[in-house]
Coordinates of C-alpha atoms in Angstrom, one line a residue:
Chain A
M120 CA -31.8 -14.9 -42.9
T121 CA -31.9 -14.0 -39.4
A122 CA -30.3 -11.1 -37.8
L123 CA -29.7 -10.7 -34.2
T124 CA -29.4 -7.4 -32.5
C125 CA -27.8 -7.0 -29.2
R126 CA -27.8 -3.7 -27.3
F127 CA -25.8 -2.9 -24.2
I128 CA -26.9 -0.3 -21.7
K129 CA -23.8 0.6 -19.6
L130 CA -23.7 2.2 -16.2
A131 CA -23.3 5.9 -16.5
D132 CA -20.6 6.4 -13.8
G133 CA -18.5 3.6 -12.4
L134 CA -17.9 5.6 -9.2
L135 CA -21.5 5.7 -8.0
R136 CA -23.0 2.6 -6.6
G137 CA -26.1 2.3 -8.7
A138 CA -28.4 -0.4 -9.9
P139 CA -26.9 -3.4 -11.5
V140 CA -26.3 -3.1 -15.2
T141 CA -29.2 -4.1 -17.3
V142 CA -28.7 -5.5 -20.7
C143 CA -31.5 -5.4 -23.2
R144 CA -31.5 -7.9 -26.0
A145 CA -33.8 -7.8 -28.8
G146 CA -33.7 -10.8 -31.1
A147 CA -35.3 -9.5 -34.2
A148 CA -36.0 -11.6 -37.2
L149 CA -35.7 -10.0 -40.6
Q150 CA -38.4 -10.6 -43.1
S151 CA -36.6 -12.2 -46.0
R152 CA -38.0 -12.8 -49.5
A153 CA -37.1 -16.5 -49.6
P154 CA -39.1 -18.8 -47.4
V155 CA -36.3 -19.5 -44.9
I156 CA -37.0 -20.8 -41.4
Q157 CA -36.8 -17.8 -39.1
C158 CA -35.5 -18.5 -35.6
I159 CA -35.1 -16.0 -32.8
R160 CA -31.9 -16.8 -31.1
T161 CA -31.7 -15.5 -27.5
H162 CA -28.9 -16.1 -25.0
R163 CA -30.9 -18.1 -22.6
T164 CA -28.4 -19.6 -20.0
N165 CA -28.6 -20.9 -16.5
T166 CA -28.5 -17.6 -15.0
W167 CA -31.5 -15.4 -15.7
W168 CA -32.8 -12.3 -13.9
D169 CA -35.7 -13.5 -11.9
E170 CA -34.3 -16.9 -10.8
H171 CA -33.5 -15.6 -7.3
L172 CA -37.1 -14.4 -6.9
T173 CA -38.6 -17.8 -7.4
E174 CA -39.4 -20.2 -4.6
D175 CA -36.6 -22.7 -5.3
N176 CA -33.9 -20.1 -5.3
P177 CA -30.6 -21.6 -6.6
W178 CA -28.7 -18.6 -5.0
P179 CA -29.8 -18.6 -1.4
R180 CA -28.2 -16.3 1.1
H181 CA -26.8 -18.0 4.2
E182 CA -25.4 -16.8 7.5
W183 CA -21.7 -16.7 8.2
V184 CA -20.4 -19.8 9.8
E185 CA -16.9 -20.3 11.1
G186 CA -14.8 -22.0 8.4
S187 CA -16.7 -20.5 5.4
R188 CA -14.9 -18.6 2.8
R189 CA -16.5 -15.7 0.9
V190 CA -15.7 -13.8 -2.3
G191 CA -13.2 -11.1 -2.6
L192 CA -13.0 -8.0 -4.8
V193 CA -11.1 -6.6 -7.7
A194 CA -9.9 -3.0 -7.0
V195 CA -7.8 -0.3 -8.6
K196 CA -4.8 1.0 -6.6
L197 CA -5.1 4.8 -6.4
G198 CA -2.2 5.8 -4.3
M199 CA -1.1 6.2 -0.7
M200 CA -1.6 8.6 2.2
P201 CA -0.9 8.9 5.9
V202 CA -3.3 7.9 8.6
W203 CA -3.0 8.6 12.4
T204 CA -4.3 6.7 15.3
K205 CA -6.0 8.4 18.3
S206 CA -2.8 8.2 20.2
G207 CA -0.9 10.0 17.5
E208 CA 1.0 7.2 15.8
R209 CA 1.4 7.6 12.1
H210 CA 0.7 4.8 9.6
V211 CA 0.6 4.8 5.8
V212 CA -2.3 3.4 3.9
T213 CA -3.0 2.4 0.3
M214 CA -6.3 3.5 -1.3
L215 CA -7.9 0.8 -3.3
Q216 CA -11.0 1.8 -5.3
V217 CA -13.6 -0.8 -6.3
Q218 CA -14.6 0.2 -9.8
D219 CA -17.5 -1.8 -11.4
C220 CA -16.8 -5.1 -9.7
H221 CA -19.3 -7.8 -10.7
V222 CA -19.5 -11.5 -10.1
V223 CA -19.2 -13.0 -13.7
K224 CA -19.5 -16.7 -13.4
H225 CA -20.1 -19.5 -10.9
L226 CA -18.2 -22.8 -11.1
S227 CA -19.5 -25.6 -9.0
K228 CA -17.2 -28.0 -7.2
E229 CA -17.2 -30.5 -10.0
E230 CA -16.6 -27.9 -12.7
Y231 CA -13.8 -26.3 -10.9
E232 CA -12.1 -29.7 -10.3
G233 CA -11.3 -28.8 -6.8
H234 CA -12.6 -29.3 -3.3
T235 CA -14.5 -26.0 -3.3
A236 CA -16.7 -24.1 -5.6
A237 CA -15.4 -21.0 -7.3
L238 CA -16.7 -17.6 -8.3
I239 CA -15.1 -15.6 -11.1
V240 CA -15.1 -11.9 -10.4
G241 CA -14.4 -9.1 -12.9
G242 CA -12.9 -5.6 -12.3
K243 CA -12.9 -2.3 -14.1
N244 CA -15.1 -1.9 -17.2
V245 CA -13.4 -1.7 -20.6
S246 CA -14.6 -1.3 -24.2
P247 CA -15.9 -4.4 -26.0
F248 CA -13.8 -3.7 -29.1
H249 CA -10.4 -5.2 -29.8
R250 CA -11.2 -8.1 -27.6
P251 CA -11.7 -11.8 -28.7
E252 CA -15.3 -13.1 -29.0
G253 CA -14.8 -15.8 -26.5
Y254 CA -13.7 -13.3 -23.9
L255 CA -16.8 -11.2 -24.4
E256 CA -19.2 -14.2 -24.3
V257 CA -18.6 -14.8 -20.6
F258 CA -19.8 -11.3 -19.9
R259 CA -22.7 -11.5 -22.2
N260 CA -24.0 -14.5 -20.4
A261 CA -23.8 -12.8 -17.1
G262 CA -25.3 -9.6 -18.4
V263 CA -22.4 -7.4 -17.4
P264 CA -20.1 -5.1 -19.4
P265 CA -16.7 -6.5 -20.3
K266 CA -14.1 -6.2 -17.6
Q267 CA -10.4 -5.6 -17.7
K268 CA -9.4 -8.3 -15.1
L269 CA -11.0 -11.6 -14.2
T270 CA -10.0 -13.5 -11.1
T271 CA -11.2 -16.7 -9.5
F272 CA -12.0 -16.9 -5.8
C273 CA -12.3 -20.3 -4.0
V274 CA -15.6 -20.1 -2.1
S275 CA -17.4 -22.3 0.3
D276 CA -20.8 -23.6 -0.9
N277 CA -22.8 -21.4 1.5
A278 CA -21.2 -18.2 0.0
I279 CA -22.1 -18.6 -3.7
I280 CA -23.5 -15.5 -5.4
K281 CA -25.6 -15.1 -8.5
P282 CA -23.5 -14.0 -11.5
G283 CA -24.3 -10.4 -12.4
T284 CA -24.4 -9.2 -8.7
P285 CA -22.3 -6.0 -8.2
L286 CA -19.8 -6.1 -5.4
Y287 CA -19.0 -3.0 -3.3
A288 CA -16.3 -1.8 -1.0
A289 CA -18.6 -2.2 2.0
H290 CA -18.0 -6.0 1.5
F291 CA -15.0 -5.3 3.8
R292 CA -15.3 -3.6 7.1
P293 CA -12.7 -1.6 9.1
G294 CA -10.7 -3.7 11.5
Q295 CA -10.7 -6.6 9.1
Y296 CA -7.5 -8.1 7.7
V297 CA -7.1 -8.7 3.9
D298 CA -4.6 -10.2 1.5
V299 CA -3.8 -8.2 -1.6
T300 CA -2.5 -9.8 -4.8
A301 CA -1.3 -7.9 -7.8
K302 CA 1.4 -8.0 -10.5
T303 CA 4.6 -6.3 -9.2
I304 CA 6.2 -3.5 -11.1
G305 CA 8.4 -4.8 -13.9
K306 CA 12.0 -3.9 -13.5
G307 CA 13.3 -5.6 -16.7
F308 CA 16.5 -7.6 -16.8
Q309 CA 18.3 -7.0 -13.5
G310 CA 21.5 -8.0 -11.9
V311 CA 21.9 -10.3 -9.0
M312 CA 22.4 -7.6 -6.4
K313 CA 19.0 -5.9 -7.1
R314 CA 17.2 -9.1 -7.9
W315 CA 18.3 -11.4 -5.1
G316 CA 20.0 -9.0 -2.7
F317 CA 23.5 -10.3 -3.1
K318 CA 26.2 -8.3 -1.4
G319 CA 28.5 -8.0 -4.4
Q320 CA 32.2 -7.2 -4.0
P321 CA 34.1 -4.3 -2.5
A322 CA 34.6 -1.1 -4.6
S323 CA 38.3 -1.0 -4.2
H324 CA 41.3 -2.8 -2.6
G325 CA 42.4 -4.5 -5.9
Q326 CA 39.0 -5.8 -7.2
T327 CA 39.5 -6.2 -11.0
K328 CA 36.2 -5.7 -12.9
T329 CA 34.2 -7.4 -10.2
H330 CA 31.8 -5.2 -8.1
R331 CA 28.3 -6.5 -8.7
R332 CA 28.8 -10.1 -9.8
P333 CA 27.4 -13.2 -8.2
G334 CA 30.8 -14.7 -7.4
S335 CA 30.8 -18.4 -6.9
L336 CA 28.0 -20.5 -8.4
G337 CA 28.2 -23.4 -5.9
P338 CA 30.4 -26.3 -4.6
G339 CA 33.2 -27.8 -6.7
G340 CA 33.9 -31.2 -8.1
D341 CA 31.5 -33.4 -6.2
P342 CA 28.2 -32.2 -7.8
A343 CA 30.3 -30.8 -10.7
K344 CA 27.2 -28.8 -11.8
V345 CA 25.2 -25.8 -11.0
F346 CA 22.0 -26.7 -9.1
K347 CA 18.6 -25.9 -10.6
G348 CA 17.1 -22.7 -9.3
K349 CA 20.5 -21.0 -8.7
K350 CA 19.8 -17.3 -8.2
M351 CA 21.2 -15.5 -11.2
P352 CA 20.5 -12.3 -13.1
G353 CA 17.3 -12.2 -15.1
R354 CA 13.9 -10.5 -15.6
M355 CA 12.6 -9.1 -12.3
G356 CA 9.1 -8.1 -11.5
N357 CA 5.9 -8.3 -13.5
I358 CA 4.8 -11.4 -11.6
Y359 CA 1.9 -11.9 -9.2
D360 CA 2.8 -11.4 -5.6
T361 CA 0.6 -11.3 -2.4
T362 CA 0.9 -9.2 0.7
H363 CA -0.8 -10.9 3.6
G364 CA -2.4 -9.5 6.7
L365 CA -3.1 -5.9 5.8
K366 CA -5.5 -4.1 8.1
V367 CA -8.5 -2.2 6.6
W368 CA -8.5 1.2 8.3
R369 CA -11.4 2.9 6.6
V370 CA -14.1 2.2 4.0
N371 CA -15.6 5.1 1.9
T372 CA -19.0 3.8 0.7
K373 CA -19.7 6.7 -1.6
Y374 CA -16.7 6.3 -3.8
N375 CA -16.1 2.7 -2.9
I376 CA -12.6 3.1 -1.6
L377 CA -10.8 0.8 0.8
Y378 CA -7.9 2.2 3.0
V379 CA -5.6 -0.8 3.5
N380 CA -2.5 -0.6 5.8
G381 CA 1.0 -0.5 4.3
S382 CA 2.0 -1.0 0.7
V383 CA 0.6 -3.2 -1.9
P384 CA 2.3 -4.7 -5.0
G385 CA 1.8 -3.0 -8.3
H386 CA 2.0 0.5 -9.8
R387 CA -0.6 3.2 -9.4
N388 CA -3.9 2.5 -11.3
C389 CA -3.2 -1.2 -11.5
L390 CA -5.9 -3.9 -10.7
V391 CA -5.5 -5.8 -7.6
K392 CA -7.3 -8.8 -6.1
V393 CA -8.4 -8.3 -2.5
R394 CA -9.7 -11.1 -0.3
D395 CA -10.1 -12.0 3.4
S396 CA -6.8 -12.9 5.0
I397 CA -5.8 -16.6 5.4
L398 CA -3.4 -15.9 8.2
P399 CA -4.4 -18.0 11.2
T400 CA -3.6 -15.2 13.7
R401 CA -6.0 -12.9 12.0
L402 CA -9.1 -15.1 11.9
E403 CA -10.3 -13.5 15.1
N404 CA -10.7 -10.1 13.4
N405 CA -12.4 -11.5 10.3
K406 CA -15.5 -12.8 12.2
N407 CA -19.0 -12.0 11.2
P408 CA -18.4 -10.2 7.9
P409 CA -21.2 -9.2 5.5
F410 CA -22.0 -12.6 4.2
P411 CA -22.1 -13.7 1.3
T412 CA -21.5 -10.0 0.3
F413 CA -22.8 -6.5 1.0
F414 CA -26.0 -6.0 -1.0
A415 CA -26.7 -2.4 -1.9
D416 CA -30.4 -2.9 -2.3
G417 CA -30.7 -4.4 1.2
D418 CA -32.1 -2.7 4.3
E419 CA -28.8 -2.0 5.9
E420 CA -28.1 1.7 6.2
I421 CA -24.4 2.4 6.4
P422 CA -22.8 5.9 6.7
E423 CA -20.7 7.4 4.0
D424 CA -17.4 6.7 5.8
L425 CA -16.7 3.7 8.1
Y426 CA -13.7 4.2 10.4
D427 CA -11.7 1.8 12.5
Q428 CA -12.0 2.3 16.3
D429 CA -8.4 3.4 16.7
M430 CA -8.3 5.7 13.7
F431 CA -8.3 9.5 14.1
Q432 CA -11.1 11.1 12.1
F433 CA -10.2 14.5 10.7
G434 CA -13.4 16.2 11.6
E435 CA -13.1 15.3 15.3
P436 CA -12.9 18.3 17.6
M437 CA -9.6 18.6 19.5
A438 CA -9.6 17.4 23.0
E439 CA -8.2 20.1 25.3
Chain B
M120 CA 7.7 50.5 21.3
A121 CA 6.2 50.5 17.9
A122 CA 5.2 46.8 18.2
A123 CA 3.5 47.5 21.6
C124 CA 1.6 50.4 20.1
T125 CA 0.4 48.3 17.2
S126 CA -0.7 45.4 19.4
R127 CA -2.5 47.9 21.7
T128 CA -4.3 49.4 18.8
R129 CA -5.2 46.0 17.5
Q130 CA -6.6 45.0 20.9
M131 CA -8.7 48.2 20.9
M132 CA -9.9 47.6 17.4
G133 CA -10.8 44.1 18.4
L134 CA -12.8 45.3 21.4
L135 CA -14.5 47.9 19.3
R136 CA -15.5 45.3 16.8
I137 CA -16.9 43.0 19.6
L138 CA -18.8 45.9 21.1
R139 CA -20.2 46.9 17.7
N140 CA -21.4 43.4 17.2
F141 CA -23.0 43.2 20.6
S142 CA -24.9 46.5 19.9
Q143 CA -26.0 45.1 16.5
N144 CA -27.2 41.9 18.1
E145 CA -28.7 43.6 21.1
R146 CA -32.3 43.0 19.9
L147 CA -31.6 39.3 19.4
L148 CA -29.9 38.9 22.7
S149 CA -32.6 40.7 24.7
T150 CA -35.5 38.7 23.2
S151 CA -33.7 35.4 23.8
V152 CA -33.0 36.4 27.4
L153 CA -36.6 37.3 27.9
R154 CA -37.8 34.0 26.5
H155 CA -35.6 32.0 28.7
N156 CA -36.5 33.8 31.9
V157 CA -40.2 34.0 31.6
A158 CA -40.9 31.5 34.3
S159 CA -38.2 32.7 36.7
D160 CA -38.7 35.8 38.9
G161 CA -36.3 38.6 39.5
P162 CA -34.3 40.5 36.9
P163 CA -33.3 38.5 33.8
K164 CA -29.9 36.8 34.3
F165 CA -27.3 37.9 31.8
T166 CA -26.3 34.9 29.7
P167 CA -23.2 35.8 27.7
P168 CA -23.0 34.6 24.1
S169 CA -21.0 31.4 23.5
K170 CA -18.4 32.9 21.2
P171 CA -17.9 36.5 19.9
V172 CA -18.3 36.4 16.2
I173 CA -15.9 39.0 14.8
I174 CA -17.1 39.8 11.3
D175 CA -14.6 42.2 9.8
K176 CA -16.8 44.3 7.5
T177 CA -14.1 46.9 6.9
Q178 CA -12.2 44.7 4.4
K179 CA -13.9 43.4 1.3
E180 CA -13.2 39.9 0.1
A181 CA -11.7 41.0 -3.1
S182 CA -8.9 42.9 -1.3
L183 CA -7.9 40.0 0.9
R184 CA -4.7 38.3 -0.1
R185 CA -5.4 35.2 -2.1
F186 CA -3.4 32.3 -0.6
L187 CA -3.6 28.6 -1.4
S188 CA -1.4 26.5 0.8
P189 CA 1.1 24.7 -1.4
E190 CA 0.1 21.2 -0.2
F191 CA -3.2 21.5 -2.0
I192 CA -1.6 21.6 -5.4
P193 CA -1.3 18.0 -6.6
P194 CA 2.1 16.8 -8.0
R195 CA 2.5 16.1 -11.6
Q196 CA 1.8 12.3 -11.6
R197 CA -0.4 9.8 -13.4
T198 CA -2.7 9.5 -10.5
N199 CA -6.5 9.4 -10.6
P200 CA -7.8 12.9 -9.6
V201 CA -10.3 11.2 -7.4
K202 CA -7.5 10.4 -4.9
F203 CA -6.6 14.1 -4.7
S204 CA -10.2 15.3 -4.3
I205 CA -10.8 12.8 -1.4
E206 CA -7.6 13.8 0.3
R207 CA -8.6 17.5 -0.1
K208 CA -11.9 16.7 1.7
D209 CA -10.0 15.3 4.7
M210 CA -7.6 18.3 4.7
I211 CA -10.5 20.7 4.7
Q212 CA -12.2 18.8 7.5
R213 CA -9.1 19.1 9.6
R214 CA -8.7 22.8 8.7
K215 CA -12.2 23.5 10.0
V216 CA -11.1 22.2 13.4
L217 CA -7.5 23.5 13.5
N218 CA -6.7 26.9 12.1
I219 CA -3.7 26.6 9.8
P220 CA -2.6 30.1 9.0
E221 CA -0.8 31.4 5.9
F222 CA 2.9 31.2 6.2
Y223 CA 6.0 30.9 4.0
A224 CA 9.6 29.8 4.3
G225 CA 11.2 32.6 6.3
S226 CA 8.2 33.3 8.6
I227 CA 8.6 32.8 12.3
L228 CA 6.1 30.4 13.8
A229 CA 5.2 29.1 17.3
V230 CA 3.8 25.6 17.3
T231 CA 2.1 23.8 20.2
M232 CA 1.9 20.0 20.1
T233 CA 0.6 17.4 22.5
D234 CA 3.5 15.4 24.0
P235 CA 2.9 12.4 26.3
H236 CA 6.4 12.7 27.7
V237 CA 5.9 16.3 29.0
N238 CA 4.3 17.0 32.4
G239 CA 1.8 19.6 31.2
N240 CA 1.1 17.6 28.0
M241 CA 1.8 20.5 25.7
N242 CA 5.1 21.3 24.0
R243 CA 5.7 24.8 22.5
F244 CA 8.5 25.5 20.0
V245 CA 9.3 28.8 18.2
G246 CA 11.4 28.9 15.1
I247 CA 11.9 30.1 11.6
C248 CA 10.3 28.0 8.9
I249 CA 13.1 26.9 6.6
Q250 CA 11.2 24.5 4.3
R251 CA 7.7 23.5 3.4
S252 CA 7.4 20.1 1.7
G253 CA 5.0 17.3 1.1
K254 CA 1.7 17.3 -0.7
G255 CA -1.7 16.3 0.6
L256 CA -2.1 15.1 4.2
G257 CA 1.5 14.4 4.7
A258 CA 2.6 18.0 4.3
T259 CA 5.4 19.1 6.6
F260 CA 7.3 22.1 7.6
I261 CA 10.7 22.5 9.4
L262 CA 11.2 25.0 12.1
R263 CA 14.7 26.0 13.1
N264 CA 16.0 27.7 16.2
V265 CA 19.2 27.8 18.2
V266 CA 18.6 26.8 21.9
D267 CA 21.5 27.3 24.3
G268 CA 24.0 27.4 21.5
Q269 CA 22.6 24.2 19.9
G270 CA 20.9 24.4 16.6
V271 CA 17.5 22.6 16.7
E272 CA 15.3 21.7 13.7
I273 CA 11.9 20.1 14.2
C274 CA 9.9 18.8 11.3
Y275 CA 6.2 19.1 12.0
E276 CA 3.3 17.5 10.1
L277 CA 0.5 20.0 9.4
Y278 CA -2.3 17.6 9.7
S279 CA -1.1 15.5 12.6
P280 CA -3.7 15.0 15.4
R281 CA -1.0 16.0 17.9
M282 CA -0.9 19.6 16.5
R283 CA -2.7 21.9 18.8
K284 CA -1.9 25.5 17.7
I285 CA 0.1 27.1 14.9
E286 CA 0.7 30.9 15.4
V287 CA 2.5 33.1 13.0
L288 CA 4.7 35.4 15.0
K289 CA 6.1 37.2 12.0
L290 CA 4.8 36.7 8.5
E291 CA 7.4 37.4 5.9
K292 CA 9.0 35.9 2.9
R293 CA 12.7 35.6 2.1
L294 CA 14.7 35.7 -1.1
D295 CA 14.5 31.8 -1.4
D296 CA 11.9 29.1 -0.9
N297 CA 14.3 26.8 0.9
L298 CA 16.4 28.2 3.8
M299 CA 18.5 25.0 4.5
Y300 CA 21.6 27.1 4.1
L301 CA 20.9 28.6 7.6
R302 CA 22.6 25.5 8.9
D303 CA 25.9 26.8 7.6
A304 CA 25.2 30.5 8.3
L305 CA 26.2 32.3 11.5
P306 CA 24.0 31.2 14.4
E307 CA 22.7 34.8 14.9
Y308 CA 20.5 34.4 11.8
S309 CA 18.7 31.4 13.3
T310 CA 18.2 32.5 16.9
F311 CA 14.8 33.6 17.9
N312 CA 13.4 34.4 21.3
F313 CA 10.9 31.9 22.6
D314 CA 8.9 34.8 24.2
M315 CA 8.8 36.7 21.0
Q316 CA 5.5 38.7 20.7
P317 CA 3.5 38.4 17.5
V318 CA 4.1 41.1 15.0
H319 CA 1.1 42.6 13.3
Y320 CA 0.7 41.8 9.6
E321 CA -1.6 43.0 7.0
I322 CA -4.2 40.7 5.5
T323 CA -4.3 42.7 2.2
G324 CA -1.6 43.5 -0.2
D325 CA 1.7 41.6 -0.7
V326 CA 3.6 39.7 1.8
P327 CA 6.7 41.7 3.0
V328 CA 9.9 40.3 1.6
N329 CA 13.0 40.3 3.8
L330 CA 15.9 41.1 1.5
L331 CA 18.4 40.0 4.2
K332 CA 21.6 38.4 2.8
V333 CA 23.1 36.0 5.3
K334 CA 26.8 35.7 6.3
M335 CA 28.1 32.2 6.2
R336 CA 30.6 30.3 8.4
P337 CA 33.9 29.3 6.7
K338 CA 33.7 26.4 4.3
P339 CA 33.2 23.3 4.2
W340 CA 29.4 23.6 4.2
S341 CA 26.8 20.8 4.4
K342 CA 26.0 21.4 0.8
R343 CA 27.7 23.4 -2.0
W344 CA 25.3 26.3 -1.8
E345 CA 27.2 28.3 -4.4
R346 CA 26.2 25.9 -7.2
P347 CA 23.5 27.1 -9.6
K348 CA 21.2 24.2 -9.0
F349 CA 20.2 25.6 -5.5
N350 CA 19.7 29.0 -7.0
I351 CA 20.3 30.8 -3.7
K352 CA 20.0 34.6 -3.6
G353 CA 20.0 35.1 0.2
I354 CA 23.8 34.4 0.9
R355 CA 26.6 37.0 0.8
F356 CA 28.9 35.1 -1.4
D357 CA 31.2 38.1 -1.9
L358 CA 32.3 37.7 1.7
C359 CA 33.1 34.0 1.7
L360 CA 34.0 33.1 -1.9
T361 CA 36.4 34.5 -4.4
P362 CA 35.2 35.3 -8.0
E363 CA 37.2 32.4 -9.3
M364 CA 35.3 30.0 -7.0
M365 CA 32.0 31.5 -8.2
E366 CA 33.0 31.0 -11.8
H367 CA 34.1 27.4 -11.0
A368 CA 30.6 26.8 -9.5
Q369 CA 29.0 27.9 -12.8
K370 CA 30.4 24.7 -14.4
W371 CA 27.4 22.9 -13.0
A372 CA 25.0 25.4 -14.5
E373 CA 22.3 23.8 -16.7
P374 CA 21.3 26.7 -19.0
W375 CA 18.9 24.5 -20.9
R376 CA 16.6 23.9 -17.9
P377 CA 14.3 26.9 -18.4
Y378 CA 13.7 25.8 -22.0
D379 CA 12.9 22.1 -21.1
M380 CA 9.2 21.8 -22.1
L381 CA 8.8 18.3 -20.6
K382 CA 9.6 19.8 -17.1
E383 CA 6.9 22.5 -17.4
Y384 CA 4.1 22.2 -15.0
D385 CA 1.5 25.0 -15.3
T386 CA -0.6 24.9 -12.2
S387 CA -2.5 28.2 -12.7
S388 CA -5.8 26.7 -13.8
L389 CA -5.5 23.9 -11.3
E390 CA -4.8 26.4 -8.5
D391 CA -7.8 28.6 -9.4
H392 CA -10.1 25.6 -9.4
I393 CA -8.7 24.2 -6.1
F394 CA -8.8 27.6 -4.4
K395 CA -12.4 28.1 -5.2
E396 CA -13.3 24.6 -4.0
V397 CA -11.4 25.0 -0.8
Q398 CA -12.9 28.4 0.0
E399 CA -16.4 27.1 -0.7
N400 CA -15.9 24.1 1.5
L401 CA -14.3 26.0 4.4
R402 CA -17.3 28.4 4.5
K403 CA -19.8 25.5 4.9

């Protein structure tokens, strides 16, 4: 009989950007009385720790080229706060904290059945209990603690990253534009006025029991039916929605927080998917980003807070 | 007359303190001057110190009034406390540059803001603070004054970069936290002179409470101030409302409110913790 022991060593604090998570596995073989073939089963997969240190590195780091797409992040929506420009205009920003974001799997072009390769990224750490075995296996192969949210990012071939790499908030820089996708707040079963913005009927002047109803459902005898997709009452919210073209005002590298302009779908403490904006008018601002991502063990020294040029920094002395 | 005397004495005290400081640091000053002018000939040129540091050693820290600005206290929400601590850092950074004094609803303030539409770039407004709202960096306060017979209310953001100076001309509290009823009161209660001189206030002990009860204009008012939900103590209801009207207003009383445990929000421990953190960081 063989027994396999697996041990997980988790990161102490998700807030600090530290070394990548290490997972120790000890495949132990129990000495049994009966002469049974003992095999040490280890999880040897395509991705192993020192692959990228060898000569034929399957995960090379390329330079940014126009037309290449890089990974995004999974962040937690913390809340909102005001931000002022140097000229005194007030804007509101949403704070998105990148908590334990890791690349979990790489799917090549053929595997992904698309025209581009894909990278699956995981968000916040969660407990491995009460979760199906199949779900935990993906993380075990990558050597990463189980995550609450997994998303897929379509990525160009020069931007692939080795699974197990942590991703940080410095992946995005101030002045860049991002798209944020999240599940909207569920509103339950809602009427047609709230759900679709219908005008309803007047409150008085003879209206009998008709104030918030949809009214007519379409033309008369010719189609003699209600068209598919007719806007009617139903469940509202709790669907994925994307807000495009949000400017990044500030990046806090110590706590991994992105300050993103305007509002973002989802409630507080929900997980959101952040990626570079696909709007054609914002491509100018997204040039020369950290490519394929920002590596914490690299030589680049970045300050604790990165601000946009126009943003007013609170410690600035007042100009007389 | 009394105000002039107190301001005079305050100036004298200030001067005395500065002189005392100079005499204490005399040795420091003289050596630095000598070191600078070793090469030059002639008598050492007097280089005045950059800023007079007034250390008030007469008052001990324990006797100073303990005040935590209400916007530091986080609201009762299911938000990650990291968000509040980061916002507090920004607020403290701003407070190191701009001095935001202690004030309450009912104090008279003079605020100077930068304004691109004004010739001299600065815009000064004096008024009574009728409301302090907002938490974190978006904290605001509303100043009210009557200018040329027209009531004017301006809502200022405490942490806006356009804020240049906030002076407290008169520090006092009133019977209520929210003085919105001054809109329906007689205009004499909201008029304050723009050239008002600052009144001296103590930094120890309790804030003086003005027990003024305001006379109102005839009804209708902008809000039904007699209703118990506003809980207003600073209006002379006996002059404008009959006892029957007061009783009728009590129909909207919610006597179960003080016993509602779900609405309790005990901030005492939070306040202590935040106060210590803020004091520590401001001193750095």
